[in-house]
Amino acid sequence: MSAWTPYQPKNEAPWNVERVVHLHRRAAFAASWSEVQRDLREGPEAAIHRLLSGHERSKFNAEFEALSQNIAQAAVASNSAIRLKAWWFLRMLKSPDPLGERLTLMWHNHFATSNRKVENLLWMHDQNQLLRTHSRGPFGKLLSATLKQPAMLKWLDADANRKGHPNENLGRELLELFTLGIGNYSENDIQSAARALTGWTIKKDEFVYQESRHDDGQLEIFGSRLTLDGDGLLQRTLEHPATARRLAWRICSTFMGENTYDEAALADLAAGLQRQDLNIGWAVETVLKSERFFSANNLRTRITSPTESVISAVKALELDDPPPNTLQLSEWSTRMGQDLFYPPNVGGWNGGRSWLGSRSIVARCNFASALAMGQLWQSSDPARVESSLVKLLEQYAVGSHLRDRAQWLATLLYGTSTAEQVSIVIGDLNSSETPLSHMIARLMASPDYYLA
Amino acid sequence: MTSRREFLKVAGGGALVSFSPLLPSLFASTASASGASADEKVLVVIQLDGGNDGINTVVPYADDGYARARKLLFQKTSELHKLNDHVGLHRSMKAAFELFEDDRLAIVQGVGYPNPNRSHFSSMKIWQTASIDSADHGGYGWLGSALDYAAEDVERPNEASTAQNAIFVGGQETPVALWGRRSSAISLSRAEDLQLELSSMQSAVPSPITSRNLNDIEQFVRKQSVTAQSAAKAFAQQNQKSGSTASYPDSGLASQLKFVSQLLRGGNTARVFYTIQSGYDTHANQESSHSRLLGEFSEALKAFLNDLKAAKLDDRVVVLAFSEFGRRAAENDSAGTDHGSSGPLFLAGSPVRGGLIGDTPDMSDLVDGDLKSLIDFRQVYATLLGKWLDVPSKEILRHDFETLRLFH
């Protein structure tokens, strides 16, 4: 695992505020200042372990889950997609396990399923819970659970795929997107995969295998001739080395910045994944603990997704008590280009540079204003954010000079601050009555905030 | 065509102001207007997303193979809008048929490429990057590259250009087709998407010149910010003088095209507009949705072209409609069709030489159950680039392709 040697703090890569903020923005949306200070004190080992264990924020666990469940049930019962989105935003904001939510978001992109065609919020919700439950386990369990579930079966026309008249949709995306990736199979393999999956369908909100519809004839796949059912097909895709390579890529593209890993690093991680029974938790741990992850050229080189950027400001600034209206947070994310439960197609969001179209940037700037002006809360109050921030800065004993305050806020959001950023943020604020919310609006509308 | 340099001379160099306190002036100061003026030729692309069933769009009713391949999805000959004694448009395409009769619609038949790829994503990338080689697919699109070429500024090759040369109208991500090395696409789904809330919070303050060396991705995020903010400003000015009164049918595509028309009437200088009509991936129970899609497409297209004609803009605008692939010749057993190879492509507008172009693929001469490709899509691109966008096509397509007679 030479590409992923563990991180040890050293002169060129010290364990400092910049790296603590980096870790949280990549793996947990963001951290509050007290969390940053705690992790700075306790060191990288403890900080990463806390994220991986799922108990980053330990308080109110049972209470939170009960509340979350009630909200989800109400959203499904009222058949309101926007409320289901708001439910997930609340989870991302308040969950004791932010890494789990970050991974759930990753899997929602990997197994991108849209309610546009599924048209069933119960199924969409259940799929989302499966992604969460299996988010850091062996990939085989996640794959099987997600595929043998009505949302995916409906999305990719499983019911239309029957003995004697195969429908390729599910088989093709299984090989192209969920497991092997493009270039690792033939058109004939696709047709065989479709035949192996015949008999899979939905009955009464459940997956069922209808033997009478299954094609148990000989088929040829990945160079072997045999008879194969859906479970057998999944097993073969899991054993295929290309699947480990694709998962390594998925994890790196989620947690690493642009141009920070090459084909050799992917191969190294893929080889480890194969040895570890495709254990995702192991791979995530390996990446987050690596020297590569904390190296200077991996800092602030990843363009944040709309969902991440919406959540991270609210979390870092501790504006989550009471939380903003999460219906609004989800609408802003949509305006920026990420509509959860409605990915653009089965390939998911492309991510990276494609997040920064003009509309998305205008929406990011407008979101910064709306947040700073207190417009995202149930009762809109222009002074809300200013007074919250005043209290926050008092709590952390930040100096009263505008320069100190701008520098502290920039450090909290970006991990670091330059004199230039501070000057831009302060600008002409001397006469302003609400300098802190002005600064926040400027910091969040800045291109510097688009990178994490 | 006014070059960018000439425009700058005329405009005194400082055509645009810096809007944001957050952008280093290095970029803000070069946020000059694009060289494009509001009377250049424009291409509007409609992406028929999902793989349109070309066989039931331009129906080869006189081909014996048609009835053999299509049972549940068979289109009655009497209901077709006949284009000649061999093919006819689907019954829901009356509006397109009227454009055809009016010499404003060209239908290029059997368009595809060698070794068809049946993946939506790969085939779409092939069309959008105009390259069969997947190594090119992460890079730049054919239209982005064309706009790069048109906007080339030899004097200042390293500065960020903010020319607003392409506009994507839709709720999805900006398609790869529009990504260029220097040209920038903006994306919108409605006018409000470009209204920057210029609250007191983000009012302009002087921005210092950056002292830092910016890496590639930092430069990218800054360039995108400047583009977006310039676009917002320019759009706010334009929006006041738009105002189309033409009537459009009630569909997503129609409102997107209406929005394009508003932008054009408002004097927008983009050379390329791009929009998407989704839903063509008809694996099951195809007929009702396919019929609706083709009807919406035809009616929206006709309303758009008539609107432009009324605004005397029609001589400047050509519409291209394509899909990433056609469907298999034979229908499947779900009353749908699976991913195939070639299909028909549409070009519309007053400058277009209307009519059927190329031979109709033979339903009994299939390759692996698919229609043959008779015309390479890059021949269409080469024609559009060379004869409409005035860009040497070989610069963009890397090879010479035989052009087609698509224009008067």
JSON list of N, CA, C and O in Angstrom, two decimals, chain A residues 160 165 176 182 187 301 345-347 349-350 353 356 358-359 361-362 365-366 369 420 424 428 442 448, chain B residues 21-22 118-119 121-122 170 172-173 186-187 193 195 197 201-202 205 210 216-217 221-222 224-225 333-334:
[
{"chain": "A", "resi": 160, "resn": "ALA", "atom": "N", "xyz": [-39.83, -5.84, -16.91]},
{"chain": "A", "resi": 160, "resn": "ALA", "atom": "CA", "xyz": [-39.97, -6.09, -18.34]},
{"chain": "A", "resi": 160, "resn": "ALA", "atom": "C", "xyz": [-38.94, -7.10, -18.85]},
{"chain": "A", "resi": 160, "resn": "ALA", "atom": "O", "xyz": [-38.99, -7.52, -20.00]},
{"chain": "A", "resi": 165, "resn": "HIS", "atom": "N", "xyz": [-37.59, -12.77, -23.65]},
{"chain": "A", "resi": 165, "resn": "HIS", "atom": "CA", "xyz": [-37.55, -11.38, -24.11]},
{"chain": "A", "resi": 165, "resn": "HIS", "atom": "C", "xyz": [-36.84, -10.50, -23.09]},
{"chain": "A", "resi": 165, "resn": "HIS", "atom": "O", "xyz": [-37.45, -9.80, -22.30]},
{"chain": "A", "resi": 176, "resn": "GLU", "atom": "N", "xyz": [-22.00, -1.42, -16.34]},
{"chain": "A", "resi": 176, "resn": "GLU", "atom": "CA", "xyz": [-21.34, -0.17, -16.72]},
{"chain": "A", "resi": 176, "resn": "GLU", "atom": "C", "xyz": [-21.13, 0.79, -15.55]},
{"chain": "A", "resi": 176, "resn": "GLU", "atom": "O", "xyz": [-20.08, 1.43, -15.45]},
{"chain": "A", "resi": 182, "resn": "ILE", "atom": "N", "xyz": [-17.09, 0.98, -17.63]},
{"chain": "A", "resi": 182, "resn": "ILE", "atom": "CA", "xyz": [-17.05, 0.88, -19.07]},
{"chain": "A", "resi": 182, "resn": "ILE", "atom": "C", "xyz": [-15.71, 0.33, -19.56]},
{"chain": "A", "resi": 182, "resn": "ILE", "atom": "O", "xyz": [-14.68, 0.53, -18.95]},
{"chain": "A", "resi": 187, "resn": "GLU", "atom": "N", "xyz": [-20.67, -6.37, -25.47]},
{"chain": "A", "resi": 187, "resn": "GLU", "atom": "CA", "xyz": [-22.13, -6.27, -25.66]},
{"chain": "A", "resi": 187, "resn": "GLU", "atom": "C", "xyz": [-22.78, -7.61, -25.35]},
{"chain": "A", "resi": 187, "resn": "GLU", "atom": "O", "xyz": [-23.89, -7.68, -24.84]},
{"chain": "A", "resi": 301, "resn": "THR", "atom": "N", "xyz": [-8.61, 21.52, -3.17]},
{"chain": "A", "resi": 301, "resn": "THR", "atom": "CA", "xyz": [-8.51, 21.22, -4.60]},
{"chain": "A", "resi": 301, "resn": "THR", "atom": "C", "xyz": [-9.73, 20.45, -5.08]},
{"chain": "A", "resi": 301, "resn": "THR", "atom": "O", "xyz": [-9.72, 19.87, -6.16]},
{"chain": "A", "resi": 345, "resn": "ASN", "atom": "N", "xyz": [-29.68, 11.57, -14.35]},
{"chain": "A", "resi": 345, "resn": "ASN", "atom": "CA", "xyz": [-29.87, 10.30, -15.06]},
{"chain": "A", "resi": 345, "resn": "ASN", "atom": "C", "xyz": [-29.19, 9.21, -14.24]},
{"chain": "A", "resi": 345, "resn": "ASN", "atom": "O", "xyz": [-28.65, 9.48, -13.17]},
{"chain": "A", "resi": 346, "resn": "VAL", "atom": "N", "xyz": [-29.19, 7.99, -14.75]},
{"chain": "A", "resi": 346, "resn": "VAL", "atom": "CA", "xyz": [-28.66, 6.87, -13.95]},
{"chain": "A", "resi": 346, "resn": "VAL", "atom": "C", "xyz": [-27.15, 6.98, -13.74]},
{"chain": "A", "resi": 346, "resn": "VAL", "atom": "O", "xyz": [-26.58, 6.36, -12.84]},
{"chain": "A", "resi": 347, "resn": "GLY", "atom": "N", "xyz": [-26.49, 7.82, -14.52]},
{"chain": "A", "resi": 347, "resn": "GLY", "atom": "CA", "xyz": [-25.06, 8.06, -14.30]},
{"chain": "A", "resi": 347, "resn": "GLY", "atom": "C", "xyz": [-24.78, 9.00, -13.14]},
{"chain": "A", "resi": 347, "resn": "GLY", "atom": "O", "xyz": [-23.64, 9.17, -12.75]},
{"chain": "A", "resi": 349, "resn": "TRP", "atom": "N", "xyz": [-24.65, 12.65, -10.90]},
{"chain": "A", "resi": 349, "resn": "TRP", "atom": "CA", "xyz": [-24.08, 13.97, -11.18]},
{"chain": "A", "resi": 349, "resn": "TRP", "atom": "C", "xyz": [-22.61, 13.81, -11.53]},
{"chain": "A", "resi": 349, "resn": "TRP", "atom": "O", "xyz": [-21.90, 13.04, -10.89]},
{"chain": "A", "resi": 350, "resn": "ASN", "atom": "N", "xyz": [-22.15, 14.54, -12.53]},
{"chain": "A", "resi": 350, "resn": "ASN", "atom": "CA", "xyz": [-20.75, 14.39, -12.92]},
{"chain": "A", "resi": 350, "resn": "ASN", "atom": "C", "xyz": [-19.79, 14.93, -11.89]},
{"chain": "A", "resi": 350, "resn": "ASN", "atom": "O", "xyz": [-18.67, 14.47, -11.78]},
{"chain": "A", "resi": 353, "resn": "ARG", "atom": "N", "xyz": [-15.73, 19.94, -11.90]},
{"chain": "A", "resi": 353, "resn": "ARG", "atom": "CA", "xyz": [-15.87, 21.25, -12.53]},
{"chain": "A", "resi": 353, "resn": "ARG", "atom": "C", "xyz": [-17.27, 21.50, -13.07]},
{"chain": "A", "resi": 353, "resn": "ARG", "atom": "O", "xyz": [-17.68, 22.65, -13.23]},
{"chain": "A", "resi": 356, "resn": "LEU", "atom": "N", "xyz": [-19.86, 24.05, -11.54]},
{"chain": "A", "resi": 356, "resn": "LEU", "atom": "CA", "xyz": [-19.77, 25.50, -11.54]},
{"chain": "A", "resi": 356, "resn": "LEU", "atom": "C", "xyz": [-20.24, 26.15, -12.83]},
{"chain": "A", "resi": 356, "resn": "LEU", "atom": "O", "xyz": [-19.54, 26.96, -13.43]},
{"chain": "A", "resi": 358, "resn": "SER", "atom": "N", "xyz": [-22.87, 28.81, -14.71]},
{"chain": "A", "resi": 358, "resn": "SER", "atom": "CA", "xyz": [-23.21, 30.17, -14.26]},
{"chain": "A", "resi": 358, "resn": "SER", "atom": "C", "xyz": [-24.41, 30.20, -13.33]},
{"chain": "A", "resi": 358, "resn": "SER", "atom": "O", "xyz": [-24.41, 30.91, -12.32]},
{"chain": "A", "resi": 359, "resn": "ARG", "atom": "N", "xyz": [-25.42, 29.43, -13.69]},
{"chain": "A", "resi": 359, "resn": "ARG", "atom": "CA", "xyz": [-26.61, 29.44, -12.85]},
{"chain": "A", "resi": 359, "resn": "ARG", "atom": "C", "xyz": [-26.25, 28.99, -11.44]},
{"chain": "A", "resi": 359, "resn": "ARG", "atom": "O", "xyz": [-26.72, 29.53, -10.45]},
{"chain": "A", "resi": 361, "resn": "ILE", "atom": "N", "xyz": [-23.40, 29.26, -9.93]},
{"chain": "A", "resi": 361, "resn": "ILE", "atom": "CA", "xyz": [-22.64, 30.28, -9.20]},
{"chain": "A", "resi": 361, "resn": "ILE", "atom": "C", "xyz": [-23.56, 31.42, -8.74]},
{"chain": "A", "resi": 361, "resn": "ILE", "atom": "O", "xyz": [-23.46, 31.88, -7.60]},
{"chain": "A", "resi": 362, "resn": "VAL", "atom": "N", "xyz": [-24.46, 31.84, -9.61]},
{"chain": "A", "resi": 362, "resn": "VAL", "atom": "CA", "xyz": [-25.41, 32.88, -9.20]},
{"chain": "A", "resi": 362, "resn": "VAL", "atom": "C", "xyz": [-26.21, 32.38, -7.99]},
{"chain": "A", "resi": 362, "resn": "VAL", "atom": "O", "xyz": [-26.40, 33.11, -7.01]},
{"chain": "A", "resi": 365, "resn": "CYS", "atom": "N", "xyz": [-24.09, 32.51, -4.85]},
{"chain": "A", "resi": 365, "resn": "CYS", "atom": "CA", "xyz": [-24.00, 33.88, -4.32]},
{"chain": "A", "resi": 365, "resn": "CYS", "atom": "C", "xyz": [-25.30, 34.29, -3.65]},
{"chain": "A", "resi": 365, "resn": "CYS", "atom": "O", "xyz": [-25.30, 34.88, -2.56]},
{"chain": "A", "resi": 366, "resn": "ASN", "atom": "N", "xyz": [-26.42, 33.98, -4.30]},
{"chain": "A", "resi": 366, "resn": "ASN", "atom": "CA", "xyz": [-27.72, 34.37, -3.73]},
{"chain": "A", "resi": 366, "resn": "ASN", "atom": "C", "xyz": [-28.01, 33.61, -2.43]},
{"chain": "A", "resi": 366, "resn": "ASN", "atom": "O", "xyz": [-28.61, 34.14, -1.51]},
{"chain": "A", "resi": 369, "resn": "SER", "atom": "N", "xyz": [-26.31, 35.37, 0.41]},
{"chain": "A", "resi": 369, "resn": "SER", "atom": "CA", "xyz": [-27.09, 36.52, 0.90]},
{"chain": "A", "resi": 369, "resn": "SER", "atom": "C", "xyz": [-28.29, 36.06, 1.73]},
{"chain": "A", "resi": 369, "resn": "SER", "atom": "O", "xyz": [-28.55, 36.61, 2.80]},
{"chain": "A", "resi": 420, "resn": "GLU", "atom": "N", "xyz": [-5.01, 39.05, 1.95]},
{"chain": "A", "resi": 420, "resn": "GLU", "atom": "CA", "xyz": [-5.79, 39.53, 0.81]},
{"chain": "A", "resi": 420, "resn": "GLU", "atom": "C", "xyz": [-7.27, 39.20, 0.98]},
{"chain": "A", "resi": 420, "resn": "GLU", "atom": "O", "xyz": [-8.14, 40.05, 0.79]},
{"chain": "A", "resi": 424, "resn": "ILE", "atom": "N", "xyz": [-10.44, 41.90, 1.35]},
{"chain": "A", "resi": 424, "resn": "ILE", "atom": "CA", "xyz": [-11.60, 41.88, 0.46]},
{"chain": "A", "resi": 424, "resn": "ILE", "atom": "C", "xyz": [-12.88, 41.75, 1.28]},
{"chain": "A", "resi": 424, "resn": "ILE", "atom": "O", "xyz": [-13.88, 42.43, 1.03]},
{"chain": "A", "resi": 428, "resn": "ASP", "atom": "N", "xyz": [-15.55, 47.88, 2.80]},
{"chain": "A", "resi": 428, "resn": "ASP", "atom": "CA", "xyz": [-15.98, 49.18, 3.34]},
{"chain": "A", "resi": 428, "resn": "ASP", "atom": "C", "xyz": [-16.86, 49.02, 4.57]},
{"chain": "A", "resi": 428, "resn": "ASP", "atom": "O", "xyz": [-17.76, 49.80, 4.82]},
{"chain": "A", "resi": 442, "resn": "ARG", "atom": "N", "xyz": [-19.99, 37.55, 2.07]},
{"chain": "A", "resi": 442, "resn": "ARG", "atom": "CA", "xyz": [-18.87, 37.71, 1.14]},
{"chain": "A", "resi": 442, "resn": "ARG", "atom": "C", "xyz": [-17.97, 36.47, 1.11]},
{"chain": "A", "resi": 442, "resn": "ARG", "atom": "O", "xyz": [-17.53, 36.04, 0.04]},
{"chain": "A", "resi": 448, "resn": "ASP", "atom": "N", "xyz": [-13.32, 31.14, -3.34]},
{"chain": "A", "resi": 448, "resn": "ASP", "atom": "CA", "xyz": [-12.55, 30.33, -2.38]},
{"chain": "A", "resi": 448, "resn": "ASP", "atom": "C", "xyz": [-13.43, 29.35, -1.62]},
{"chain": "A", "resi": 448, "resn": "ASP", "atom": "O", "xyz": [-12.96, 28.31, -1.16]},
{"chain": "B", "resi": 21, "resn": "PRO", "atom": "N", "xyz": [-16.93, 42.17, -5.24]},
{"chain": "B", "resi": 21, "resn": "PRO", "atom": "CA", "xyz": [-15.81, 42.51, -4.38]},
{"chain": "B", "resi": 21, "resn": "PRO", "atom": "C", "xyz": [-14.89, 41.30, -4.22]},
{"chain": "B", "resi": 21, "resn": "PRO", "atom": "O", "xyz": [-13.82, 41.41, -3.67]},
{"chain": "B", "resi": 22, "resn": "LEU", "atom": "N", "xyz": [-15.35, 40.17, -4.67]},
{"chain": "B", "resi": 22, "resn": "LEU", "atom": "CA", "xyz": [-14.68, 38.93, -4.28]},
{"chain": "B", "resi": 22, "resn": "LEU", "atom": "C", "xyz": [-13.75, 38.42, -5.34]},
{"chain": "B", "resi": 22, "resn": "LEU", "atom": "O", "xyz": [-13.10, 37.41, -5.19]},
{"chain": "B", "resi": 118, "resn": "ARG", "atom": "N", "xyz": [-23.76, 1.39, -27.51]},
{"chain": "B", "resi": 118, "resn": "ARG", "atom": "CA", "xyz": [-25.15, 1.41, -27.07]},
{"chain": "B", "resi": 118, "resn": "ARG", "atom": "C", "xyz": [-25.31, 1.93, -25.64]},
{"chain": "B", "resi": 118, "resn": "ARG", "atom": "O", "xyz": [-26.37, 1.82, -25.05]},
{"chain": "B", "resi": 119, "resn": "SER", "atom": "N", "xyz": [-24.25, 2.44, -25.06]},
{"chain": "B", "resi": 119, "resn": "SER", "atom": "CA", "xyz": [-24.38, 3.08, -23.75]},
{"chain": "B", "resi": 119, "resn": "SER", "atom": "C", "xyz": [-24.84, 4.51, -23.95]},
{"chain": "B", "resi": 119, "resn": "SER", "atom": "O", "xyz": [-24.27, 5.24, -24.76]},
{"chain": "B", "resi": 121, "resn": "PHE", "atom": "N", "xyz": [-24.35, 7.00, -22.08]},
{"chain": "B", "resi": 121, "resn": "PHE", "atom": "CA", "xyz": [-23.32, 7.95, -21.67]},
{"chain": "B", "resi": 121, "resn": "PHE", "atom": "C", "xyz": [-22.21, 8.01, -22.69]},
{"chain": "B", "resi": 121, "resn": "PHE", "atom": "O", "xyz": [-21.76, 9.07, -23.09]},
{"chain": "B", "resi": 122, "resn": "SER", "atom": "N", "xyz": [-21.76, 6.80, -23.13]},
{"chain": "B", "resi": 122, "resn": "SER", "atom": "CA", "xyz": [-20.66, 6.79, -24.09]},
{"chain": "B", "resi": 122, "resn": "SER", "atom": "C", "xyz": [-21.12, 7.38, -25.41]},
{"chain": "B", "resi": 122, "resn": "SER", "atom": "O", "xyz": [-20.41, 8.17, -26.03]},
{"chain": "B", "resi": 170, "resn": "GLY", "atom": "N", "xyz": [-31.89, 24.86, -19.51]},
{"chain": "B", "resi": 170, "resn": "GLY", "atom": "CA", "xyz": [-32.42, 23.62, -18.98]},
{"chain": "B", "resi": 170, "resn": "GLY", "atom": "C", "xyz": [-32.04, 23.45, -17.53]},
{"chain": "B", "resi": 170, "resn": "GLY", "atom": "O", "xyz": [-31.23, 24.20, -16.99]},
{"chain": "B", "resi": 172, "resn": "GLN", "atom": "N", "xyz": [-30.68, 20.69, -16.24]},
{"chain": "B", "resi": 172, "resn": "GLN", "atom": "CA", "xyz": [-29.60, 19.73, -16.03]},
{"chain": "B", "resi": 172, "resn": "GLN", "atom": "C", "xyz": [-28.25, 20.43, -15.98]},
{"chain": "B", "resi": 172, "resn": "GLN", "atom": "O", "xyz": [-28.15, 21.63, -16.08]},
{"chain": "B", "resi": 173, "resn": "GLU", "atom": "N", "xyz": [-27.22, 19.61, -15.85]},
{"chain": "B", "resi": 173, "resn": "GLU", "atom": "CA", "xyz": [-25.87, 20.14, -15.91]},
{"chain": "B", "resi": 173, "resn": "GLU", "atom": "C", "xyz": [-25.59, 20.61, -17.34]},
{"chain": "B", "resi": 173, "resn": "GLU", "atom": "O", "xyz": [-26.13, 20.09, -18.29]},
{"chain": "B", "resi": 186, "resn": "ILE", "atom": "N", "xyz": [-22.96, 29.46, -20.23]},
{"chain": "B", "resi": 186, "resn": "ILE", "atom": "CA", "xyz": [-23.76, 29.69, -19.04]},
{"chain": "B", "resi": 186, "resn": "ILE", "atom": "C", "xyz": [-25.01, 28.84, -19.15]},
{"chain": "B", "resi": 186, "resn": "ILE", "atom": "O", "xyz": [-25.42, 28.45, -20.24]},
{"chain": "B", "resi": 187, "resn": "SER", "atom": "N", "xyz": [-25.60, 28.56, -18.01]},
{"chain": "B", "resi": 187, "resn": "SER", "atom": "CA", "xyz": [-26.77, 27.70, -18.04]},
{"chain": "B", "resi": 187, "resn": "SER", "atom": "C", "xyz": [-27.90, 28.37, -17.27]},
{"chain": "B", "resi": 187, "resn": "SER", "atom": "O", "xyz": [-27.68, 28.97, -16.23]},
{"chain": "B", "resi": 193, "resn": "ASP", "atom": "N", "xyz": [-32.92, 32.75, -12.90]},
{"chain": "B", "resi": 193, "resn": "ASP", "atom": "CA", "xyz": [-31.67, 32.07, -12.60]},
{"chain": "B", "resi": 193, "resn": "ASP", "atom": "C", "xyz": [-30.45, 32.97, -12.78]},
{"chain": "B", "resi": 193, "resn": "ASP", "atom": "O", "xyz": [-29.38, 32.65, -12.31]},
{"chain": "B", "resi": 195, "resn": "GLN", "atom": "N", "xyz": [-30.55, 36.31, -12.05]},
{"chain": "B", "resi": 195, "resn": "GLN", "atom": "CA", "xyz": [-30.67, 37.55, -11.30]},
{"chain": "B", "resi": 195, "resn": "GLN", "atom": "C", "xyz": [-29.90, 37.48, -10.01]},
{"chain": "B", "resi": 195, "resn": "GLN", "atom": "O", "xyz": [-30.28, 36.78, -9.08]},
{"chain": "B", "resi": 197, "resn": "GLU", "atom": "N", "xyz": [-28.83, 38.71, -6.60]},
{"chain": "B", "resi": 197, "resn": "GLU", "atom": "CA", "xyz": [-29.39, 39.59, -5.58]},
{"chain": "B", "resi": 197, "resn": "GLU", "atom": "C", "xyz": [-28.29, 40.55, -5.15]},
{"chain": "B", "resi": 197, "resn": "GLU", "atom": "O", "xyz": [-27.48, 40.24, -4.30]},
{"chain": "B", "resi": 201, "resn": "MET", "atom": "N", "xyz": [-25.00, 43.72, 0.85]},
{"chain": "B", "resi": 201, "resn": "MET", "atom": "CA", "xyz": [-23.94, 42.86, 1.35]},
{"chain": "B", "resi": 201, "resn": "MET", "atom": "C", "xyz": [-22.85, 42.62, 0.34]},
{"chain": "B", "resi": 201, "resn": "MET", "atom": "O", "xyz": [-21.72, 42.38, 0.67]},
{"chain": "B", "resi": 202, "resn": "GLN", "atom": "N", "xyz": [-23.24, 42.60, -0.94]},
{"chain": "B", "resi": 202, "resn": "GLN", "atom": "CA", "xyz": [-22.24, 42.28, -1.95]},
{"chain": "B", "resi": 202, "resn": "GLN", "atom": "C", "xyz": [-21.97, 43.46, -2.86]},
{"chain": "B", "resi": 202, "resn": "GLN", "atom": "O", "xyz": [-21.56, 43.30, -3.99]},
{"chain": "B", "resi": 205, "resn": "VAL", "atom": "N", "xyz": [-16.73, 46.81, -3.79]},
{"chain": "B", "resi": 205, "resn": "VAL", "atom": "CA", "xyz": [-15.65, 47.49, -3.10]},
{"chain": "B", "resi": 205, "resn": "VAL", "atom": "C", "xyz": [-14.40, 47.25, -3.93]},
{"chain": "B", "resi": 205, "resn": "VAL", "atom": "O", "xyz": [-14.36, 46.30, -4.71]},
{"chain": "B", "resi": 210, "resn": "THR", "atom": "N", "xyz": [-4.37, 40.17, -6.82]},
{"chain": "B", "resi": 210, "resn": "THR", "atom": "CA", "xyz": [-3.96, 39.04, -6.01]},
{"chain": "B", "resi": 210, "resn": "THR", "atom": "C", "xyz": [-2.44, 38.92, -6.00]},
{"chain": "B", "resi": 210, "resn": "THR", "atom": "O", "xyz": [-1.78, 39.16, -7.00]},
{"chain": "B", "resi": 216, "resn": "ASP", "atom": "N", "xyz": [-4.24, 25.72, -11.05]},
{"chain": "B", "resi": 216, "resn": "ASP", "atom": "CA", "xyz": [-5.19, 25.53, -12.14]},
{"chain": "B", "resi": 216, "resn": "ASP", "atom": "C", "xyz": [-6.64, 25.59, -11.68]},
{"chain": "B", "resi": 216, "resn": "ASP", "atom": "O", "xyz": [-7.48, 26.25, -12.28]},
{"chain": "B", "resi": 217, "resn": "ILE", "atom": "N", "xyz": [-6.92, 24.93, -10.57]},
{"chain": "B", "resi": 217, "resn": "ILE", "atom": "CA", "xyz": [-8.33, 24.86, -10.16]},
{"chain": "B", "resi": 217, "resn": "ILE", "atom": "C", "xyz": [-8.78, 26.19, -9.55]},
{"chain": "B", "resi": 217, "resn": "ILE", "atom": "O", "xyz": [-9.92, 26.61, -9.72]},
{"chain": "B", "resi": 221, "resn": "VAL", "atom": "N", "xyz": [-12.07, 28.31, -10.85]},
{"chain": "B", "resi": 221, "resn": "VAL", "atom": "CA", "xyz": [-13.23, 28.80, -10.09]},
{"chain": "B", "resi": 221, "resn": "VAL", "atom": "C", "xyz": [-13.38, 30.31, -10.24]},
{"chain": "B", "resi": 221, "resn": "VAL", "atom": "O", "xyz": [-14.49, 30.84, -10.30]},
{"chain": "B", "resi": 222, "resn": "ARG", "atom": "N", "xyz": [-12.26, 31.02, -10.35]},
{"chain": "B", "resi": 222, "resn": "ARG", "atom": "CA", "xyz": [-12.35, 32.47, -10.56]},
{"chain": "B", "resi": 222, "resn": "ARG", "atom": "C", "xyz": [-12.93, 32.79, -11.93]},
{"chain": "B", "resi": 222, "resn": "ARG", "atom": "O", "xyz": [-13.78, 33.67, -12.07]},
{"chain": "B", "resi": 224, "resn": "GLN", "atom": "N", "xyz": [-14.90, 31.00, -13.72]},
{"chain": "B", "resi": 224, "resn": "GLN", "atom": "CA", "xyz": [-16.32, 30.69, -13.75]},
{"chain": "B", "resi": 224, "resn": "GLN", "atom": "C", "xyz": [-17.12, 31.78, -13.01]},
{"chain": "B", "resi": 224, "resn": "GLN", "atom": "O", "xyz": [-18.22, 32.14, -13.41]},
{"chain": "B", "resi": 225, "resn": "SER", "atom": "N", "xyz": [-16.55, 32.30, -11.93]},
{"chain": "B", "resi": 225, "resn": "SER", "atom": "CA", "xyz": [-17.24, 33.34, -11.17]},
{"chain": "B", "resi": 225, "resn": "SER", "atom": "C", "xyz": [-17.40, 34.60, -12.00]},
{"chain": "B", "resi": 225, "resn": "SER", "atom": "O", "xyz": [-18.47, 35.20, -12.03]},
{"chain": "B", "resi": 333, "resn": "ASP", "atom": "N", "xyz": [-40.36, -7.21, -26.17]},
{"chain": "B", "resi": 333, "resn": "ASP", "atom": "CA", "xyz": [-41.64, -7.75, -25.77]},
{"chain": "B", "resi": 333, "resn": "ASP", "atom": "C", "xyz": [-42.32, -6.96, -24.67]},
{"chain": "B", "resi": 333, "resn": "ASP", "atom": "O", "xyz": [-43.28, -7.41, -24.07]},
{"chain": "B", "resi": 334, "resn": "SER", "atom": "N", "xyz": [-41.79, -5.78, -24.39]},
{"chain": "B", "resi": 334, "resn": "SER", "atom": "CA", "xyz": [-42.44, -4.90, -23.43]},
{"chain": "B", "resi": 334, "resn": "SER", "atom": "C", "xyz": [-43.14, -3.77, -24.16]},
{"chain": "B", "resi": 334, "resn": "SER", "atom": "O", "xyz": [-43.35, -2.70, -23.58]}
]
